[in-house]
XYZ file of C-alpha atoms in Angstrom:
410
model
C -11.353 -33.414 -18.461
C -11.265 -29.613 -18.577
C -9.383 -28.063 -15.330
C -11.103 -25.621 -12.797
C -11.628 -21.915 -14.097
C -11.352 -19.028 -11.647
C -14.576 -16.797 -11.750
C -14.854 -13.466 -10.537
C -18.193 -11.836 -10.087
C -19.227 -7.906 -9.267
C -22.578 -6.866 -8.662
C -23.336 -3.813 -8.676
C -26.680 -1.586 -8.055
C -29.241 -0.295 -5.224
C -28.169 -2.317 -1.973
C -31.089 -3.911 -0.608
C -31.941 -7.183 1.508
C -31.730 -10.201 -0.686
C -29.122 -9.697 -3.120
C -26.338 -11.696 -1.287
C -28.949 -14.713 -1.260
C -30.064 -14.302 -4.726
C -26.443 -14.477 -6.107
C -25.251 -17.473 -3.859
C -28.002 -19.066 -4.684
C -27.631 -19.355 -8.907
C -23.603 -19.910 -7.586
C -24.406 -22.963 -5.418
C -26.014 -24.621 -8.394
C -22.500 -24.788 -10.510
C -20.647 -26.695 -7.497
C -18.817 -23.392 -7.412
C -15.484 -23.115 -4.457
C -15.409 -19.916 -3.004
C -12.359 -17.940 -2.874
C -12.185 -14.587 -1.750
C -16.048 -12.153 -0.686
C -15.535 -8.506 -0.721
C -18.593 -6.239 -0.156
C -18.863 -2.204 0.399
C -22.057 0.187 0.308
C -21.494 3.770 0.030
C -24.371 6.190 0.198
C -27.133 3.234 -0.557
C -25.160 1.559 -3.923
C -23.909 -2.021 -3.427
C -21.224 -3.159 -4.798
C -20.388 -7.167 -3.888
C -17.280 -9.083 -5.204
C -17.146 -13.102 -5.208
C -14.298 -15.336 -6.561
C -14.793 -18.611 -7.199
C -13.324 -21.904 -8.545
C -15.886 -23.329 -11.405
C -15.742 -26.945 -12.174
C -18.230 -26.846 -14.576
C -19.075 -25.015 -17.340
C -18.057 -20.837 -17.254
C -20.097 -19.556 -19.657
C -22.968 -21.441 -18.448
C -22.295 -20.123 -14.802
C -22.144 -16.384 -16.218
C -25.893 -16.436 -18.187
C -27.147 -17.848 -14.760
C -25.703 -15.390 -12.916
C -26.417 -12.589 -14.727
C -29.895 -13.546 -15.387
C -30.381 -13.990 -11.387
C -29.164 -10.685 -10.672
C -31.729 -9.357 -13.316
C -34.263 -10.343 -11.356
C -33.410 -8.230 -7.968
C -32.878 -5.291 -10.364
C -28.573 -5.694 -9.842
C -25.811 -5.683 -12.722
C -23.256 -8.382 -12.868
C -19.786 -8.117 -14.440
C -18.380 -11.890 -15.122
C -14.845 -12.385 -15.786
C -13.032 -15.484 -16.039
C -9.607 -16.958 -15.921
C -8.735 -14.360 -13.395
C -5.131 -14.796 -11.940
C -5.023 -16.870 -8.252
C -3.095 -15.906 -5.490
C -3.577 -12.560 -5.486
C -7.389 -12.465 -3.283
C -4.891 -13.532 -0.198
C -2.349 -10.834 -0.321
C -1.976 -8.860 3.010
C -1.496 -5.692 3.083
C 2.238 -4.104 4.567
C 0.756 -1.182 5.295
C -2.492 1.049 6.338
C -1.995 4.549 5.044
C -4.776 6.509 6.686
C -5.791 10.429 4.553
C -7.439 12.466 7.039
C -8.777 16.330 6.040
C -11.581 18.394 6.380
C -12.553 17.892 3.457
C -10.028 15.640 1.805
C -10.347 16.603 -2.138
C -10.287 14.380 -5.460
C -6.843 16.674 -6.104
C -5.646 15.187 -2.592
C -6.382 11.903 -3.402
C -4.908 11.731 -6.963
C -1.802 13.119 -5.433
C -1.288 10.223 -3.186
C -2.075 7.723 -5.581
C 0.503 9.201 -7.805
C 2.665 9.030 -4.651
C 2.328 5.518 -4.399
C 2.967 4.777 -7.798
C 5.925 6.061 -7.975
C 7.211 4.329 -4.490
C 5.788 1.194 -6.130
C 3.334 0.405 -3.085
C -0.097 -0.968 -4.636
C -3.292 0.108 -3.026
C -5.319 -3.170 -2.213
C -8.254 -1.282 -1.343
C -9.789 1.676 -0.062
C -12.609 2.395 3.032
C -14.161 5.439 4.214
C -13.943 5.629 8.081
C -14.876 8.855 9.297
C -17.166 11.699 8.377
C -17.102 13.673 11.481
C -15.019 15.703 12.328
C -12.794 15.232 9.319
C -13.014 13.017 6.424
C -10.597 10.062 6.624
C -10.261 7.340 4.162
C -8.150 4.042 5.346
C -5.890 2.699 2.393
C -4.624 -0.637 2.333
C -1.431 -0.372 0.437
C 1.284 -3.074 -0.515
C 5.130 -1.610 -0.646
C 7.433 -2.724 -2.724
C 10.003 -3.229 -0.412
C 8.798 -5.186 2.544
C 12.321 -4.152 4.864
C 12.589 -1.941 7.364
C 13.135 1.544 5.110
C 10.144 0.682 3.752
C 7.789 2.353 6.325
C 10.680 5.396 5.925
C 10.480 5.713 2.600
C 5.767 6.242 2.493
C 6.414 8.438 5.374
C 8.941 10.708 4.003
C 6.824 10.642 0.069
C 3.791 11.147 1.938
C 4.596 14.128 4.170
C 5.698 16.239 1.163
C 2.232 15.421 -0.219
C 0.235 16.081 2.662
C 2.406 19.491 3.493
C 1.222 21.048 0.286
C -2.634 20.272 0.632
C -3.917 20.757 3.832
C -4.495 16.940 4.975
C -2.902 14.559 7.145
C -1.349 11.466 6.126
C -0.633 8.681 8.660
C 1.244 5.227 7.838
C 1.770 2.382 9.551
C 2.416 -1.388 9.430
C -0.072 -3.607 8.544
C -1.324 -6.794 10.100
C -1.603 -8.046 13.121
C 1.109 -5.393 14.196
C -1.292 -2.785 13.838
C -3.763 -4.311 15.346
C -2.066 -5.309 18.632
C -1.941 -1.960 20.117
C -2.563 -2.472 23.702
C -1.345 0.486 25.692
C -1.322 4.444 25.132
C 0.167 7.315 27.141
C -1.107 10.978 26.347
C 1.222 13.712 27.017
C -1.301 16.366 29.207
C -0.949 19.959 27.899
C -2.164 20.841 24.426
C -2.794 17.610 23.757
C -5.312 15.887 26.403
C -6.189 19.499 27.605
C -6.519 23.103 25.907
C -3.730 25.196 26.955
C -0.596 24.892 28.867
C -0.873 24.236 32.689
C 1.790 25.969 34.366
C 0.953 29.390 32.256
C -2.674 28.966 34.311
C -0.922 28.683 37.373
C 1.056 32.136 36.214
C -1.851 33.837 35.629
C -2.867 33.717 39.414
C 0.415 35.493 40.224
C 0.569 37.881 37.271
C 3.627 36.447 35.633
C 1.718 34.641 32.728
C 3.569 35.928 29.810
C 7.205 35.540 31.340
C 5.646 31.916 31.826
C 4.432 31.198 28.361
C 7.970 32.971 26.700
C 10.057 29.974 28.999
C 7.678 26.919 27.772
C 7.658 28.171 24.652
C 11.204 28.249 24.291
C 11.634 24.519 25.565
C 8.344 23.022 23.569
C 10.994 24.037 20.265
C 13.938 21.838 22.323
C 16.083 25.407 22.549
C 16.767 25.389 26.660
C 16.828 22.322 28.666
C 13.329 21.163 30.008
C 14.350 20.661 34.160
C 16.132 24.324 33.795
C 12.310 25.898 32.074
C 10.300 24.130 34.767
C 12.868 25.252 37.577
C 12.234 28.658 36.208
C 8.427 28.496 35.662
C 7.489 26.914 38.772
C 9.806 29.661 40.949
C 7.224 32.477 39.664
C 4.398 30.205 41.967
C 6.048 30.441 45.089
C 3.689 32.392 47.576
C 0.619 31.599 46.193
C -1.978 29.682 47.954
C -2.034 26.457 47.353
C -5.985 26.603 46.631
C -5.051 27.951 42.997
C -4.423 24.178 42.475
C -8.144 23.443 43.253
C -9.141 26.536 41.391
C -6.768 25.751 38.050
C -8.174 21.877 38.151
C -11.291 23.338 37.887
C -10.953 25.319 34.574
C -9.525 22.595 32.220
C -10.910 21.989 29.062
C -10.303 18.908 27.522
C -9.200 18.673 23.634
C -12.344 17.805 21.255
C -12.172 14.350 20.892
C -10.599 12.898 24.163
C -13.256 11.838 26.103
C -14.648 9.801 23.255
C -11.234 8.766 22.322
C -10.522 7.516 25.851
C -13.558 5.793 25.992
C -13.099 4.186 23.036
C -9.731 3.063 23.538
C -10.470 0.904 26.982
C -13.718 -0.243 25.502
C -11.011 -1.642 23.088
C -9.145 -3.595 25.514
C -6.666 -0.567 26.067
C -4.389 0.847 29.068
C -4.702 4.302 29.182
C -2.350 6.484 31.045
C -0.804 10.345 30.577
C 2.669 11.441 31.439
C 2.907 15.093 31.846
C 5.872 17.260 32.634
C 2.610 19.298 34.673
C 1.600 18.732 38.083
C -0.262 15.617 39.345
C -1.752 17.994 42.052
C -3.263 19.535 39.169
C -4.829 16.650 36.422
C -5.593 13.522 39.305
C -8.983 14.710 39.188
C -9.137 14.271 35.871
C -7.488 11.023 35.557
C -9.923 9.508 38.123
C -12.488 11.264 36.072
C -11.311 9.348 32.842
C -10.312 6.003 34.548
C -6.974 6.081 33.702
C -4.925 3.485 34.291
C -1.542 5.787 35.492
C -0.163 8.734 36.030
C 3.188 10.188 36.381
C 3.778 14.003 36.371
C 5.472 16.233 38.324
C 4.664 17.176 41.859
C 4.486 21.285 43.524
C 5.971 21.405 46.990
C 3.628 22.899 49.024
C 3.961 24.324 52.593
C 1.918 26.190 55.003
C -0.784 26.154 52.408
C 1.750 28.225 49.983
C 3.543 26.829 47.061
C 7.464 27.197 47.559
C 8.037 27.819 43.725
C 9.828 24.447 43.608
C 9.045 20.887 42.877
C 9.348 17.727 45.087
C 10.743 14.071 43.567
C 12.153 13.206 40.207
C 11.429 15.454 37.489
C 9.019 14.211 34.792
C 11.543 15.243 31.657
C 12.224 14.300 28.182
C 14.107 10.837 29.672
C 11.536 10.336 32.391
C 8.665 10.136 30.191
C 10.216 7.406 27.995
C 10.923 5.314 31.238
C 7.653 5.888 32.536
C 6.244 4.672 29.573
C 8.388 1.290 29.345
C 7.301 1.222 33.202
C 3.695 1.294 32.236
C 4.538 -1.757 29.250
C 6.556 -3.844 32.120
C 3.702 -3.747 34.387
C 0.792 -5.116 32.315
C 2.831 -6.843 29.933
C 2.618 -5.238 26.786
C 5.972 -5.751 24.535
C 6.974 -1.653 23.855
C 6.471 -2.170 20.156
C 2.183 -2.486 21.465
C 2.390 1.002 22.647
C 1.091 4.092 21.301
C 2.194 7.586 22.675
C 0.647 10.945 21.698
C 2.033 14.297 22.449
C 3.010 17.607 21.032
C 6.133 19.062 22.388
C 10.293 18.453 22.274
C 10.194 16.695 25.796
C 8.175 14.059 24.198
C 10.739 12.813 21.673
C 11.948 10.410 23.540
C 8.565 8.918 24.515
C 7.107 8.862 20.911
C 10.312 7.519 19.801
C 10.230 4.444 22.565
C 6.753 3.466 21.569
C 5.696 1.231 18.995
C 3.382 4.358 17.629
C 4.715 7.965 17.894
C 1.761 9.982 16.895
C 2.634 14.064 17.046
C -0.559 16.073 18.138
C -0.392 19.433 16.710
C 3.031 18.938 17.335
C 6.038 21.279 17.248
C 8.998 20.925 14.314
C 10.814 18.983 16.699
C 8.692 16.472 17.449
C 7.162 15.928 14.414
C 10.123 15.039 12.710
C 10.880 12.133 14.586
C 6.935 10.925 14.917
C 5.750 8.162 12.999
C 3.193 10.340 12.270
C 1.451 13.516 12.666
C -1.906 15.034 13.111
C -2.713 18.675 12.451
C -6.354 18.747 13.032
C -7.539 19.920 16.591
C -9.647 16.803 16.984
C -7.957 14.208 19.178
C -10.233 11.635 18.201
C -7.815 11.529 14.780
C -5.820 9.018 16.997
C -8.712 6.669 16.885
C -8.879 6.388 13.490
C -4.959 6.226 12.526
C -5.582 2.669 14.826
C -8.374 1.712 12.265
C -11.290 2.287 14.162
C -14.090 3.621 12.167
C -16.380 6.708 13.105
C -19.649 4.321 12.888
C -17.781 1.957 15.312
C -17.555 4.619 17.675
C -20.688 5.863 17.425
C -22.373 2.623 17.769
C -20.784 1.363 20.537
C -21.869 4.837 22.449
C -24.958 3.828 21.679
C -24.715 0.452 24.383
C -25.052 1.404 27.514
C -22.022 -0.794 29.786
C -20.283 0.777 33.022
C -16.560 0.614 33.003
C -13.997 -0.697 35.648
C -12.242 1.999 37.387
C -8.538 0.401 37.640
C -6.370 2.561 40.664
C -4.155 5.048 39.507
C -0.013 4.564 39.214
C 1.211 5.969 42.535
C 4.654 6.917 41.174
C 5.919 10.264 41.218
């Protein structure tokens, strides 16, 4: 009795309705098993993959098949004795190539990249057109320990640093996809610009302002000792220029939809700032986020003192405020994401399960798990896997969101 032959079958052609039914139709009649489906359509051309077991007669299964697809006006390549096992592999890792545009050189560099880190690509996906390119690759490494998510990173950064695209990796699997809280760090990353250096600007001391943060976004003076020094400069001005500052911010392309997004998703969103919460709660409450923590301007008589109130929202604070967010919904730290783009957010990206650098500074993108140089935050959405077309179709159902109160910590 002649033993089960594996079957693999890729059509190929205009995609139109009917060709699935067509196909599994001449494949029901050969008592086929069905082992692995794979199906992708780019820019109106179908191509549809189907593995079977045959119990019957190969040959006789390939004229049938071929002579079906005829008909709907598809080709069909029929190999046999293909090798088992490998339709079930999962992939380690999703290495996600973002650019504007991302080239044919880019991509041939990566492969080669891959190749020579032994990591297999298992397959390939566009998922966004707007506003950069990115294409998701599913990639198996070699090594399956913990250097092995070291060693794409550190190949992959000297590939992306020499041709103008971003390249994020992480863990495949259900790790990736149980992501279930993120914390944005405020200035230059949720919103345009730096804060405090508005704040200046009302009392004519912007550019002493902007030299201080400057010099502790690069990690060279201690953060608590810059924001002791900035927020002196304030003190005398009416406390209106909160109101008045609030009003003016401009958030990043990208975050509202990425918000949005995100707790359509199932997502906690919060923001730890080393700002002022008198400053971005409108905001917050604006985007329904789920917490806040930032710092807080003393204010008396209606006139800033030029000092703060409470703890200090530092490098260390924003790493506990984050584990404080994980604690109180119950998310394990390794299902956290946190963006930001400055050296008193080491310690936060570093603590979270994600560490994504946002137009980050040296500093901080040398410890991220990854970085993004585009000024789109959006990016973030789809180094988590979610598509372009996802997004846009889900803005497309109209649904009201829950407003959830705001953290009251300081």
């Amino acid at each position: 009795m002649a033993s089960d032959t594996t079957v693999l079958v890729t059509v190929t052609g205009p995609d139109h309705p009917g060709v699935t039914g067509v196909l599994f139709a001449a494949l029901s009649r050969h008592d086929v098993d069905l082992l692995d489906v794979e199906q992708v359509v780019i820019r109106g051309r179908l191509t549809l993959g189907v593995l079977v077991l045959c119990p019957n007669d190969p040959e006789a299964l390939q004229d049938e098949v071929e002579a079906a697809m005829a008909t709907v006006g598809m080709n069909a390549d029929v190999q046999t004795g293909v090798e088992r096992g490998l339709e079930h592999t999962v992939s380690t890792h999703a290495v996600v190539v973002l650019g504007s545009p991302v080239s044919a050189r880019a991509m041939r560099s990566v492969g080669r990249e891959l190749a020579r880190l032994g990591a297999n690509i298992d397959s390939i996906r566009g998922i966004a057109d707007y506003p950069v390119t990115g294409l998701e690759l599913m990639v198996t490494a070699a090594d399956t320990d913990a250097d092995a998510d070291a060693k794409l990173r550190a190949g992959l950064a000297e590939v992306a640093a020499g041709l103008e695209i971003d390249i994020a990796v992480e863990r495949g699997g259900l790790a990736r996809r149980s992501k279930r809280l993120i914390v944005f760090d405020v200035d230059s990353t949720l919103v345009q610009g730096e804060v405090i250096e508005m704040l200046a600007a009302h009392a004519g001391v912007e550019d002493k302002v902007r030299a201080v943060t400057e010099a502790a976004m690069r990690g060279e003076i201690d953060f608590t000792e810059s924001l002791n020094q900035r927020v002196a400069t304030l003190a005398g001005l009416p406390a209106t220029v909160i109101d008045e500052v609030a009003a003016t911010l401009e958030l990043t392309p990208g975050a509202r939809t990425t918000i949005r997004t995100l707790r359509r998703l199932g997502f906690r969103c919060g923001v730890v700032s080393g700002g002022f919460r008198q400053v971005i709660e409108g905001l917050a409450h604006e985007l329904e986020l789920d917490f806040v923590r930032a710092n807080t301007l003393e204010i008396v008589d209606g006139k800033l003192t030029g000092r703060v109130v409470g703890d200090v929202v530092d490098r260390a604070a924003k790493a506990r405020a984050l584990r404080e967010f994980a604690d109180e919904v119950g998310v394990p730290i390794e299902q956290t994401v946190a963006v930001g783009d400055g050296a008193n957010d080491i310690d936060m990206l570093s603590a979270a399960g994600l560490g994504i650098a946002f137009n980050a500074k040296p500093a901080l993108r040398e410890v991220a798990d990854t970085a993004l140089s585009y000024p789109y935050l959006d990016a973030v959405l789809f180094v988590l896997g979610v598509t372009r077309d996802e997004v846009e179709a889900a803005d497309r159902v109209d649904g009201t969101l829950r407003r959830v109160p705001l953290d009251s910590g300081a």
